[in-house]
Coordinates of C-alpha atoms and ligand atoms in Angstrom, one line a residue:
Chain A
M173 CA -22.7 3.4 -4.8
R174 CA -20.7 3.4 -8.1
N175 CA -17.3 2.6 -6.2
V176 CA -19.2 -0.2 -4.6
L177 CA -19.5 -1.9 -7.8
T178 CA -16.2 -0.8 -9.2
I179 CA -14.7 -2.6 -6.5
A180 CA -17.1 -5.6 -6.3
G181 CA -16.5 -6.1 -10.0
K182 CA -12.9 -6.1 -9.3
E183 CA -12.9 -8.5 -6.7
L184 CA -15.8 -10.8 -8.7
R185 CA -13.1 -10.7 -11.8
S186 CA -9.9 -11.6 -9.5
Y187 CA -12.0 -14.8 -8.4
F188 CA -12.3 -15.9 -12.4
T189 CA -8.6 -15.0 -13.0
S190 CA -7.1 -16.8 -9.9
P191 CA -6.6 -20.3 -9.6
V192 CA -8.3 -20.2 -6.2
G193 CA -11.6 -19.3 -7.7
W194 CA -11.4 -22.1 -10.2
V195 CA -10.1 -24.6 -7.5
V196 CA -13.0 -23.7 -5.0
M197 CA -15.6 -23.8 -7.7
G198 CA -14.4 -27.3 -8.9
F199 CA -14.5 -28.6 -5.3
F200 CA -17.6 -27.4 -4.7
A201 CA -19.3 -28.8 -7.9
L202 CA -17.5 -32.2 -7.2
L203 CA -18.8 -32.3 -3.6
F204 CA -22.3 -31.3 -4.2
G205 CA -22.8 -33.3 -7.0
Y206 CA -21.4 -36.4 -5.1
F207 CA -23.8 -35.4 -2.1
F208 CA -26.4 -35.0 -4.8
F209 CA -26.2 -38.3 -6.5
A210 CA -25.6 -40.2 -2.8
H211 CA -29.1 -38.6 -1.8
L212 CA -30.6 -39.4 -5.1
D213 CA -29.6 -43.1 -5.0
F214 CA -30.8 -43.0 -1.8
F215 CA -34.0 -41.6 -2.4
V216 CA -34.6 -44.1 -5.8
R217 CA -34.2 -46.9 -3.6
R218 CA -36.3 -45.9 -0.8
S219 CA -39.0 -45.0 -3.6
M220 CA -39.0 -48.5 -4.7
Q221 CA -39.2 -49.6 -1.4
S222 CA -42.0 -47.6 -0.7
A223 CA -43.7 -49.0 -4.1
M224 CA -43.2 -52.2 -2.7
G225 CA -45.3 -51.2 0.6
G226 CA -43.3 -48.8 2.8
G227 CA -44.6 -45.7 3.7
P228 CA -45.2 -42.6 1.5
V229 CA -42.0 -40.8 0.1
N230 CA -41.5 -36.9 -0.8
V231 CA -38.6 -36.0 -3.0
N232 CA -38.7 -32.6 -1.1
Q233 CA -38.5 -34.2 2.2
D234 CA -36.4 -37.2 1.7
M235 CA -34.2 -35.9 -0.7
I236 CA -33.7 -32.1 -1.4
R237 CA -33.8 -31.1 2.3
G238 CA -30.8 -33.6 2.9
V239 CA -28.8 -32.3 -0.2
F240 CA -29.1 -28.8 1.1
S241 CA -28.1 -29.8 4.4
N242 CA -25.2 -31.2 3.2
A243 CA -24.7 -27.9 1.0
T244 CA -24.2 -26.0 4.1
I245 CA -21.3 -28.2 5.3
I246 CA -19.5 -27.8 1.9
I247 CA -20.0 -24.2 2.1
L248 CA -18.7 -24.1 5.7
F249 CA -15.4 -25.7 4.2
L250 CA -15.1 -23.8 1.3
M251 CA -16.1 -20.5 2.6
P252 CA -12.7 -19.6 4.0
M253 CA -11.0 -20.1 0.8
I254 CA -13.3 -17.6 -0.8
T255 CA -12.9 -14.7 1.9
M256 CA -9.1 -15.4 2.8
R257 CA -7.4 -13.5 0.2
T258 CA -10.0 -10.3 0.4
Y259 CA -7.8 -8.2 2.6
A260 CA -5.0 -10.3 3.4
E261 CA -3.4 -10.5 -0.2
E262 CA -4.0 -6.8 -0.9
K263 CA -2.2 -5.9 2.5
R264 CA 0.6 -8.4 1.5
S265 CA 1.3 -7.1 -2.1
G266 CA 0.6 -3.3 -1.0
T267 CA -2.3 -2.9 -3.3
I268 CA -4.2 -2.0 -0.2
E269 CA -2.5 1.3 -0.4
L270 CA -4.1 1.8 -3.7
L271 CA -7.5 1.4 -2.3
L272 CA -6.8 3.5 0.7
T273 CA -5.7 6.6 -1.0
S274 CA -8.4 6.5 -3.4
P275 CA -11.2 8.8 -2.9
V276 CA -13.6 6.2 -1.7
T277 CA -14.4 5.6 1.9
D278 CA -13.8 2.5 3.9
I279 CA -17.1 1.6 4.0
E280 CA -17.4 1.7 0.2
I281 CA -14.4 -0.9 0.1
V282 CA -15.6 -3.2 2.7
L283 CA -19.2 -3.3 0.9
G284 CA -17.3 -3.8 -2.5
K285 CA -15.4 -6.8 -1.3
F286 CA -18.6 -7.8 0.5
F287 CA -20.5 -7.9 -2.6
G288 CA -17.8 -9.2 -4.8
A289 CA -17.6 -12.4 -2.7
V290 CA -21.3 -12.9 -2.6
G291 CA -21.3 -12.7 -6.4
F292 CA -18.8 -15.4 -6.4
F293 CA -21.0 -17.3 -4.2
V294 CA -23.7 -17.1 -5.9
A295 CA -21.9 -18.4 -8.9
L296 CA -21.4 -21.4 -6.7
M297 CA -25.2 -21.7 -6.4
G298 CA -25.6 -21.5 -9.9
V299 CA -23.6 -24.6 -10.0
T300 CA -25.8 -26.5 -7.7
M301 CA -29.1 -25.5 -9.7
L302 CA -27.4 -27.5 -12.6
D303 CA -28.0 -30.9 -10.4
M304 CA -31.0 -29.3 -8.5
S305 CA -32.3 -28.9 -12.3
L306 CA -32.4 -32.5 -13.0
V307 CA -35.0 -32.9 -10.3
F308 CA -37.4 -30.7 -12.0
I309 CA -37.0 -32.5 -15.0
F310 CA -37.2 -36.1 -14.0
G311 CA -39.3 -35.2 -11.0
N312 CA -42.2 -33.2 -9.4
P313 CA -41.2 -31.6 -6.5
E314 CA -42.4 -28.4 -4.8
V315 CA -40.5 -25.2 -6.2
M316 CA -41.5 -23.4 -3.1
P317 CA -39.1 -25.4 -0.4
V318 CA -36.4 -25.0 -3.1
L319 CA -36.5 -21.5 -3.5
T320 CA -36.7 -20.7 0.2
A321 CA -33.8 -23.1 0.7
Y322 CA -31.5 -21.1 -1.8
L323 CA -32.5 -18.0 -0.2
G324 CA -31.1 -19.7 3.2
L325 CA -28.1 -20.5 1.7
L326 CA -27.6 -16.9 0.4
L327 CA -28.3 -15.5 3.6
M328 CA -26.3 -17.9 5.5
G329 CA -23.4 -17.2 2.9
G330 CA -23.4 -13.5 3.4
A331 CA -23.0 -14.1 7.0
F332 CA -20.1 -16.3 6.4
I333 CA -18.6 -13.8 4.1
S334 CA -18.9 -11.0 6.3
L335 CA -17.0 -12.9 9.1
G336 CA -14.4 -14.1 6.7
L337 CA -13.7 -10.6 5.6
F338 CA -13.4 -9.4 9.1
V339 CA -10.8 -12.3 9.7
S340 CA -8.8 -11.3 6.6
S341 CA -8.7 -7.9 7.4
T342 CA -6.5 -8.5 10.6
T343 CA -3.9 -10.4 8.7
K344 CA -1.4 -10.1 6.1
N345 CA -1.3 -14.0 5.7
Q346 CA -4.1 -15.5 3.5
V347 CA -3.2 -19.2 5.1
V348 CA -3.7 -17.2 8.6
A349 CA -6.7 -16.0 7.5
G350 CA -8.3 -19.2 5.9
A351 CA -7.6 -21.2 9.0
A352 CA -9.0 -18.7 11.6
T353 CA -12.4 -17.8 9.4
F354 CA -12.6 -21.8 9.6
V355 CA -12.3 -22.0 13.3
V356 CA -14.8 -19.2 13.7
L357 CA -17.3 -20.9 11.2
L358 CA -16.8 -24.1 12.9
L359 CA -17.3 -22.7 16.5
L360 CA -20.7 -20.7 15.4
W361 CA -21.7 -24.3 13.5
V362 CA -21.2 -26.3 16.8
I363 CA -21.9 -23.9 19.5
S364 CA -25.3 -25.1 20.4
W365 CA -23.7 -28.6 21.1
V366 CA -22.6 -28.0 24.6
G367 CA -25.9 -26.0 25.5
S368 CA -27.7 -28.7 27.4
S369 CA -24.8 -28.8 30.2
F370 CA -25.2 -25.3 31.1
G371 CA -28.7 -25.2 31.7
P372 CA -32.0 -24.2 29.7
N373 CA -31.2 -20.5 29.7
T374 CA -27.6 -20.8 28.2
A375 CA -28.9 -23.4 25.8
A376 CA -31.4 -21.3 24.5
V377 CA -28.8 -18.2 23.5
L378 CA -26.3 -21.0 22.3
S379 CA -28.8 -22.7 19.7
Y380 CA -29.9 -19.1 18.8
L381 CA -26.4 -18.1 18.0
S382 CA -25.8 -21.4 15.8
I383 CA -25.6 -20.8 12.5
T384 CA -27.4 -23.9 11.6
E385 CA -30.2 -23.8 13.7
H386 CA -31.5 -21.2 11.6
F387 CA -31.0 -23.0 8.6
D388 CA -33.7 -25.4 9.1
D389 CA -37.0 -23.9 8.7
F390 CA -35.5 -22.3 5.1
S391 CA -35.0 -25.9 4.0
K392 CA -38.5 -27.2 5.1
G393 CA -40.1 -24.0 2.5
V394 CA -40.6 -21.6 5.6
I395 CA -39.4 -18.3 5.9
D396 CA -39.1 -17.0 9.2
T397 CA -38.2 -13.2 10.0
K398 CA -36.5 -14.5 13.0
H399 CA -34.1 -16.5 11.2
A400 CA -33.4 -14.3 8.7
L401 CA -32.7 -11.5 11.0
Y402 CA -30.2 -13.7 12.8
Y403 CA -28.3 -14.0 9.6
L404 CA -28.8 -10.6 8.6
S405 CA -27.5 -9.4 11.9
V406 CA -24.6 -11.6 11.7
T407 CA -23.7 -10.4 8.5
A408 CA -24.1 -6.6 9.8
F409 CA -21.7 -7.5 12.6
G410 CA -19.4 -8.8 10.4
L411 CA -19.2 -5.9 8.2
F412 CA -19.2 -3.8 11.0
L413 CA -16.3 -5.5 12.8
T414 CA -14.5 -5.2 9.2
V415 CA -14.9 -1.6 8.8
K416 CA -13.4 -1.2 12.6
S417 CA -10.5 -3.3 11.8
V418 CA -9.6 -1.7 8.5
D419 CA -9.8 1.6 10.7
T420 CA -7.5 -0.2 13.4
E421 CA -4.8 -1.2 10.8
R422 CA -5.0 2.3 9.2
W423 CA -3.4 3.5 13.1
R424 CA -0.9 0.8 13.1
G425 CA 0.3 1.6 9.8
Chain B
M454 CA -1.0 23.9 -1.6
I455 CA 0.5 21.3 0.8
E456 CA 0.8 22.1 4.6
V457 CA 1.9 20.1 7.2
Q458 CA 1.9 21.4 10.8
H459 CA 3.8 19.7 13.7
L460 CA 3.2 16.0 12.2
T461 CA 4.2 13.4 14.5
K462 CA 3.7 9.5 13.8
R463 CA 4.3 7.1 16.1
Y464 CA 4.6 3.1 15.5
G465 CA 3.7 2.0 19.2
P466 CA 6.3 3.3 21.2
F467 CA 8.6 4.0 18.2
T468 CA 8.5 7.5 16.9
A469 CA 9.1 7.5 13.0
V470 CA 8.2 11.2 12.2
D471 CA 8.6 13.8 15.0
D472 CA 7.4 17.1 14.9
V473 CA 7.4 17.6 11.2
S474 CA 6.4 21.2 9.5
F475 CA 6.7 22.2 5.9
R476 CA 4.6 23.9 3.4
V477 CA 4.8 23.3 -0.6
Q478 CA 3.6 26.2 -2.8
K479 CA 1.4 25.6 -5.7
G480 CA 3.6 24.6 -8.4
E481 CA 6.6 23.5 -6.9
I482 CA 8.6 20.6 -6.6
L483 CA 9.6 19.5 -3.5
G484 CA 12.2 17.0 -2.7
F485 CA 12.2 14.7 0.4
L486 CA 15.5 13.7 1.5
G487 CA 16.8 11.5 3.9
P488 CA 18.7 8.4 4.8
N489 CA 16.9 4.7 5.1
G490 CA 14.3 4.8 7.8
A491 CA 14.5 8.7 8.2
G492 CA 10.6 8.9 7.7
K493 CA 9.9 9.7 4.4
T494 CA 7.7 7.3 3.1
T495 CA 6.0 7.5 6.5
T496 CA 5.1 11.3 6.0
M497 CA 4.0 10.5 2.5
R498 CA 1.2 8.0 3.8
V499 CA 0.0 10.3 6.0
L500 CA 0.0 13.2 3.5
T501 CA -1.9 10.8 1.2
G502 CA -4.5 9.8 3.8
Y503 CA -2.9 6.2 3.9
M504 CA -2.8 6.4 8.0
P505 CA -3.5 9.1 10.4
A506 CA -1.1 11.1 11.9
T507 CA -0.3 10.6 15.9
D508 CA -0.3 14.3 16.0
G509 CA -0.4 17.4 14.1
T510 CA -2.3 18.3 10.8
A511 CA -1.8 17.9 7.0
T512 CA -3.8 20.1 4.6
V513 CA -3.7 19.2 1.0
A514 CA -5.3 21.4 -1.7
G515 CA -7.4 23.1 1.0
F516 CA -8.7 20.0 2.5
D517 CA -7.5 18.6 5.8
V518 CA -6.6 15.1 5.1
F519 CA -7.9 13.6 8.5
A520 CA -11.2 15.7 8.7
N521 CA -12.0 15.6 4.8
P522 CA -10.0 12.5 3.6
V523 CA -12.1 11.8 0.5
E524 CA -12.1 15.5 -0.9
A525 CA -8.3 15.7 -0.4
K526 CA -7.8 12.1 -2.3
R527 CA -9.5 13.3 -5.2
R528 CA -6.8 16.0 -5.7
I529 CA -3.8 13.4 -4.9
G530 CA -1.8 11.2 -7.1
Y531 CA 0.2 8.7 -5.3
L532 CA 3.0 6.6 -6.3
P533 CA 3.8 4.4 -3.1
E534 CA 7.2 2.9 -2.5
T535 CA 5.8 -0.3 -4.1
P536 CA 3.7 0.2 -7.0
P537 CA 0.4 -1.0 -6.0
L538 CA -0.3 -3.5 -9.1
Y539 CA -2.8 -6.4 -9.2
P540 CA -1.0 -9.0 -10.7
D541 CA -3.7 -10.9 -12.6
M542 CA -4.8 -7.6 -14.5
T543 CA -3.6 -6.4 -17.7
V544 CA -2.0 -2.9 -17.7
R545 CA -4.7 -1.5 -19.4
E546 CA -7.3 -3.4 -17.1
Y547 CA -5.4 -2.0 -14.2
L548 CA -5.5 1.6 -15.1
T549 CA -9.3 1.3 -16.3
F550 CA -10.2 -0.1 -12.5
V551 CA -7.9 3.0 -11.2
A552 CA -9.5 5.6 -13.3
K553 CA -13.1 4.2 -12.4
L554 CA -12.1 4.7 -8.8
K555 CA -10.4 8.2 -9.2
L556 CA -12.0 9.8 -12.2
P557 CA -15.3 12.1 -11.0
K558 CA -18.2 10.0 -12.1
T559 CA -19.2 12.3 -14.6
V560 CA -16.2 11.5 -17.0
S561 CA -17.8 9.5 -20.2
K562 CA -16.5 6.3 -21.2
S563 CA -14.7 7.6 -24.3
E564 CA -12.7 10.1 -22.2
R565 CA -11.8 7.8 -19.7
T566 CA -10.1 5.5 -22.3
E567 CA -8.4 8.8 -23.4
R568 CA -7.1 9.8 -20.2
I569 CA -5.6 6.0 -19.9
D570 CA -4.0 6.2 -23.3
S571 CA -2.5 9.7 -22.6
A572 CA -1.2 8.3 -18.9
M573 CA 0.2 5.5 -20.6
R574 CA 1.9 7.5 -23.3
K575 CA 3.4 10.1 -20.9
T576 CA 4.9 6.8 -18.7
H577 CA 5.9 4.9 -21.9
V578 CA 4.0 1.7 -21.3
D579 CA 1.8 1.8 -23.7
D580 CA 3.8 -0.9 -25.4
M581 CA 2.7 -3.1 -22.7
A582 CA -0.8 -2.2 -22.4
N583 CA -2.1 -6.0 -22.7
R584 CA 0.6 -7.5 -20.4
H585 CA -0.5 -8.9 -17.1
C586 CA 1.3 -6.8 -14.6
S587 CA 2.8 -9.8 -12.8
R588 CA 4.7 -10.2 -16.2
L589 CA 6.3 -6.4 -16.1
S590 CA 9.8 -6.1 -15.3
K591 CA 10.4 -3.9 -12.1
G592 CA 11.2 -0.5 -14.3
Y593 CA 7.8 -1.1 -16.1
K594 CA 6.0 -1.7 -12.7
Q595 CA 7.5 1.5 -11.7
R596 CA 6.0 3.3 -15.0
V597 CA 2.4 1.7 -14.5
G598 CA 2.6 2.9 -11.1
L599 CA 3.5 6.7 -12.2
A600 CA 0.6 6.2 -14.8
Q601 CA -1.8 5.5 -12.1
A602 CA -0.5 8.3 -10.2
L603 CA -1.0 10.5 -13.2
L604 CA -4.2 9.4 -14.4
H605 CA -6.8 11.7 -13.0
D606 CA -4.6 15.0 -13.4
P607 CA -4.4 15.7 -9.9
E608 CA -3.4 18.9 -8.4
V609 CA -0.8 17.1 -6.2
L610 CA 1.5 14.7 -6.8
I611 CA 3.2 12.4 -4.1
L612 CA 5.8 10.2 -5.3
D613 CA 7.8 7.9 -3.3
E614 CA 11.0 7.0 -5.2
P615 CA 9.7 7.8 -8.7
T616 CA 12.6 6.9 -10.3
A617 CA 13.7 3.8 -8.3
G618 CA 14.3 0.8 -10.4
L619 CA 14.3 2.9 -13.9
D620 CA 17.2 2.3 -16.4
P621 CA 19.2 5.9 -17.3
K622 CA 17.4 6.4 -20.1
Q623 CA 14.1 6.4 -18.3
I624 CA 15.3 8.3 -15.2
I625 CA 15.9 11.3 -17.5
E626 CA 12.7 10.7 -19.2
T627 CA 10.8 10.8 -15.9
R628 CA 12.6 13.5 -14.6
D629 CA 12.0 15.5 -17.6
L630 CA 8.0 14.5 -17.2
I631 CA 8.0 15.6 -13.7
R632 CA 9.7 18.8 -14.3
G633 CA 7.2 19.2 -17.0
L634 CA 4.1 18.4 -14.6
A635 CA 5.5 21.3 -12.2
G636 CA 3.8 24.3 -12.6
N637 CA 0.3 23.1 -12.9
H638 CA 0.9 20.3 -10.3
T639 CA 2.7 20.6 -7.2
I640 CA 4.9 17.7 -6.4
V641 CA 6.4 16.1 -3.6
L642 CA 8.7 13.3 -4.4
S643 CA 11.5 11.3 -2.2
T644 CA 14.7 10.1 -3.6
H645 CA 18.2 8.6 -2.4
I646 CA 19.8 10.1 -5.9
L647 CA 21.1 13.5 -4.7
P648 CA 21.6 14.9 -8.1
E649 CA 18.3 14.2 -9.0
V650 CA 17.1 16.6 -6.3
S651 CA 19.3 19.3 -7.4
Q652 CA 18.0 18.7 -11.0
T653 CA 14.3 18.6 -10.3
C654 CA 13.6 19.8 -7.2
N655 CA 12.8 24.0 -6.3
R656 CA 13.3 22.9 -2.6
V657 CA 14.4 20.2 -0.4
V658 CA 13.7 19.2 3.0
I659 CA 16.3 16.8 4.4
I660 CA 14.9 14.6 7.3
N661 CA 16.7 12.4 9.6
K662 CA 15.1 10.0 12.2
G663 CA 11.9 11.6 11.6
R664 CA 13.4 15.1 12.4
V665 CA 13.5 17.9 9.8
V666 CA 17.2 19.0 9.6
A667 CA 16.9 21.3 6.7
V668 CA 14.6 22.7 4.4
D669 CA 15.8 25.1 1.7
T670 CA 16.8 25.6 -2.2
P671 CA 19.4 23.0 -3.5
D672 CA 21.7 26.0 -4.0
N673 CA 21.1 27.8 -1.1
L674 CA 22.1 24.6 1.2
T675 CA 25.1 24.0 -0.7
R676 CA 26.1 27.7 -0.1
Q677 CA 24.9 28.1 3.3
L678 CA 26.2 24.7 4.8
K679 CA 29.7 25.5 3.3
G680 CA 30.4 28.4 6.0
S681 CA 33.7 28.6 5.4
A682 CA 36.0 28.0 2.2
T683 CA 37.7 25.1 1.7
L684 CA 40.8 24.6 -0.6
Y685 CA 42.5 21.7 -1.6
V686 CA 46.5 21.7 -1.9
Q687 CA 49.0 19.3 -3.0
V688 CA 52.5 19.9 -2.4
D689 CA 55.9 18.3 -3.1
A690 CA 57.4 18.7 0.4
S691 CA 59.8 16.0 1.9
G692 CA 59.5 17.5 5.3
A693 CA 56.7 16.7 7.8
D694 CA 56.3 20.2 8.8
A695 CA 54.1 21.6 5.7
A696 CA 50.8 21.5 7.8
A697 CA 52.2 23.4 10.5
A698 CA 53.8 25.9 7.7
L699 CA 50.3 26.4 6.1
A700 CA 48.5 26.9 9.4
T701 CA 50.4 30.1 10.1
V702 CA 48.9 31.8 6.8
P703 CA 47.0 34.7 8.1
G704 CA 42.9 33.6 7.4
V705 CA 43.4 30.1 7.8
R706 CA 41.5 28.3 10.1
G707 CA 42.6 24.5 10.0
V708 CA 44.8 22.1 7.9
S709 CA 44.3 18.4 7.7
P710 CA 45.6 16.1 5.6
F711 CA 43.6 15.0 2.7
D712 CA 45.8 12.5 1.2
R713 CA 49.5 11.3 0.8
D714 CA 51.8 9.7 -1.8
D715 CA 54.3 8.3 -0.1
Q716 CA 56.2 7.1 -3.2
D717 CA 57.2 10.7 -4.4
G718 CA 56.5 12.8 -1.4
H719 CA 53.2 14.6 -2.4
L720 CA 51.1 15.5 0.2
G721 CA 47.4 16.9 -0.2
F722 CA 45.7 18.8 2.4
E723 CA 42.5 20.6 3.0
I724 CA 42.5 24.0 4.1
T725 CA 40.0 25.4 6.1
A726 CA 39.8 29.2 5.9
E727 CA 37.7 31.9 6.8
T728 CA 34.6 32.6 4.7
D729 CA 35.2 36.0 3.2
R730 CA 38.9 35.8 2.4
D731 CA 40.9 34.3 -0.6
V732 CA 44.0 32.9 1.3
R733 CA 45.1 31.2 -1.9
R734 CA 47.6 34.0 -2.9
D735 CA 49.3 33.6 0.6
V736 CA 49.0 29.8 0.8
A737 CA 50.9 29.9 -2.7
R738 CA 53.7 32.4 -1.3
V739 CA 54.4 30.0 1.5
I740 CA 54.9 27.1 -0.2
V741 CA 57.1 28.7 -2.8
D742 CA 59.0 30.4 -0.2
K743 CA 59.7 27.3 1.5
G744 CA 61.0 25.9 -1.8
W745 CA 58.1 23.4 -2.2
G746 CA 56.9 22.3 -5.0
L747 CA 53.3 23.4 -5.4
L748 CA 51.1 20.9 -7.6
E749 CA 47.8 21.8 -7.1
L750 CA 45.5 24.4 -5.6
R751 CA 42.2 24.5 -6.1
P752 CA 38.6 25.5 -3.9
L753 CA 36.8 22.4 -2.8
R754 CA 33.1 22.6 -3.2
M755 CA 30.4 21.0 -1.2
S756 CA 28.4 18.4 -2.9
L757 CA 25.0 17.9 -1.9
E758 CA 26.3 14.3 -0.9
D759 CA 28.5 16.1 1.5
I760 CA 25.8 18.3 2.9
F761 CA 23.5 15.2 3.1
L762 CA 26.1 13.3 5.3
Q763 CA 26.7 16.2 7.2
L764 CA 23.2 16.7 8.1
T765 CA 22.6 13.3 8.9
T766 CA 25.5 11.1 10.2
D767 CA 25.9 11.4 14.1
E768 CA 29.2 13.2 14.0
S769 CA 27.4 16.2 12.4
A770 CA 24.7 15.7 15.3
K771 CA 27.3 16.1 18.0
A772 CA 28.8 19.2 15.8
E773 CA 25.3 20.8 15.9
E774 CA 24.8 20.2 19.7
T775 CA 28.2 22.4 20.2
P776 CA 28.0 25.4 17.5
D777 CA 30.7 27.3 19.0
A778 CA 33.2 24.6 19.1
P779 CA 36.8 25.7 19.4
E780 CA 38.6 26.4 16.1
A781 CA 41.2 23.7 16.7
S782 CA 38.2 21.3 16.1
A783 CA 37.0 22.9 13.4
A784 CA 39.6 21.1 11.3
V785 CA 38.3 18.9 8.6
D786 CA 38.3 15.3 8.9
A787 CA 38.5 14.6 5.2
T788 CA 37.9 10.6 5.7
N789 CA 34.2 11.0 6.4
G790 CA 33.9 14.2 4.7
E791 CA 32.6 16.3 7.4
V792 CA 33.2 20.0 7.0
P793 CA 32.8 22.1 10.1
N794 CA 29.4 24.1 10.7
A795 CA 29.1 27.6 10.1
Ligands
ATP556 N1 4.1 -0.2 9.8 C1 5.2 -0.2 10.8 N2 5.6 -0.6 11.9 C2 6.4 -0.2 12.9 N3 7.5 0.5 12.2 C3 7.4 1.2 10.9 C4 6.3 0.9 10.3 N4 6.5 1.2 8.7 C5 8.1 1.9 9.2 N5 8.2 1.8 10.3 C6 9.5 2.3 10.9 O1 9.5 3.7 10.6 C7 10.7 4.3 10.4 C8 10.5 5.2 9.0 O2 10.1 4.2 8.2 P1 9.8 4.9 6.5 O3 9.4 3.7 5.6 O4 9.0 6.3 6.7 O5 11.4 5.2 6.1 P2 11.8 5.9 4.7 O6 12.4 7.2 4.9 O7 10.9 5.8 3.6 O8 13.0 5.2 4.4 P3 13.4 4.3 3.0 O9 14.5 5.4 2.4 O10 14.5 3.4 3.1 O11 12.1 4.3 2.2 C9 11.5 2.9 10.1 O12 12.4 3.2 11.5 C10 10.7 2.1 9.9 O13 11.5 0.8 10.6
MG557 MG1 10.5 4.9 1.9

């Protein structure tokens, strides 16, 4: 466990000592801020209309949900930049030789890298809380749906990270790792789109596999174990693949 | 302390290490010698548990590196060919990270700091403690890599070209350091610098194309491989029959031209004689009898370089296949330093 923490600490640190970490954080803050204020602006106008006789508005339903839904898209685009270096860079620079000859297990290394990236992801979420706090200062939204949405983001982020880790462990080239991770995540994102052309059973399976389908309930304030389980099993699967891949790479040398 | 048995490593269809066996006693320094691509790094990577072998076993400090990797790794300090440094860490941060990974969890924080300081002092990197690893010169990177290997005071040190990239002063200091570590530590090091082997190592493993071609002490290698005594003689002879005349001396097995200086007619020959026979007097007598000038007569010693070349070049591989080569072919071809096998 100590080893996992040591490696996670080193990983987390590396995000803040390298330009990539700051660039990701900057882009994320920028994009999230943009969507946040776009939704805010839209919501303010709708509330005015509503005051003049439109239907009732709800800040959770009509604004915050939209913001979180957009956040998942930003995360989809930026996540490859978070995970692409994890293994690829160590393999390229040869530092992997230090890790693999230290008295730690492969699983500890994989978990260390995973939690390091999760730590950075949590820091990104922290940035969004700055924007979100504005809504709480000037409005009166329900807390529960916001918290569950964050939980959903965290679970989804974990799933993305484990897949990104796996892709990164298969190559020495971080650009390749980043691009391939993006493709994998995007496919998981849109997999349900083709469902209807394959008949109801396949559609159900594909829809179950789709990353987005599982996020909706969280942003509505509902914690459904089915969805949590989905993200957790994708995460576990990604980590399992990573451990296997590290082992295979070992054999190849 | 280290026992390697029938170790084979294949990369796909390519065999990088082929049935290598050797053992290293506690406190010994073993030198790993071989041309580029011989399989030194590959063998070391298997020993350190970086990669599994295709076949065979390796035991380090009593632990099988495949069956019990974590315990084996605890007892190994490894300096890879490329020092594994994180560019965005300072030297101290880097060594702290390594210490956290490698030191037993019972070691206190202050003791950890002490160990780090001591490793930095031993490898002379203390003046760079707060410099980023990416800003270090090649030699300093190498030294920090060495500090990293020594940090947890491991029983076994595996050093892949520890003196590569160091300045002459540092090379000497590092060799002294390595020699000083022997006794308490068991050391395997690889190098291309042959004098380094005779200076630091108790035993040498010469490896070529993945196979061990010789294991012995540097002294024994020099002695054994000489096989027959060789002499260098330079004469001032105008005629071309000097070689033939020298070949008639009893005990001489071969004469071959070594160098010639056409301007003043000086001829140099390398004479191979039977091992336990001193032919110098007879050679001198023949030359004097013929009325030639005897300019130089001295025994030729075979350096480790010659042995290395002999064992690892193709010509010698052929010679190995036909150990009972006829005497005629035993003449020394001095241009490539080949010496007949014993
Ligand atoms: N990952 C790999 N995949 C395929 N072949 C490899 C790999 N690593 C090494 N080799 C090959 O294995 C052989 C042995 O390489 P190795 O690095 O062990 O040599 P070496 O003795 O350390 O050489 P040098 O003196 O140049 O460091 C070489 O022919 C090399 O090309
Ligand atoms: Mg090498």
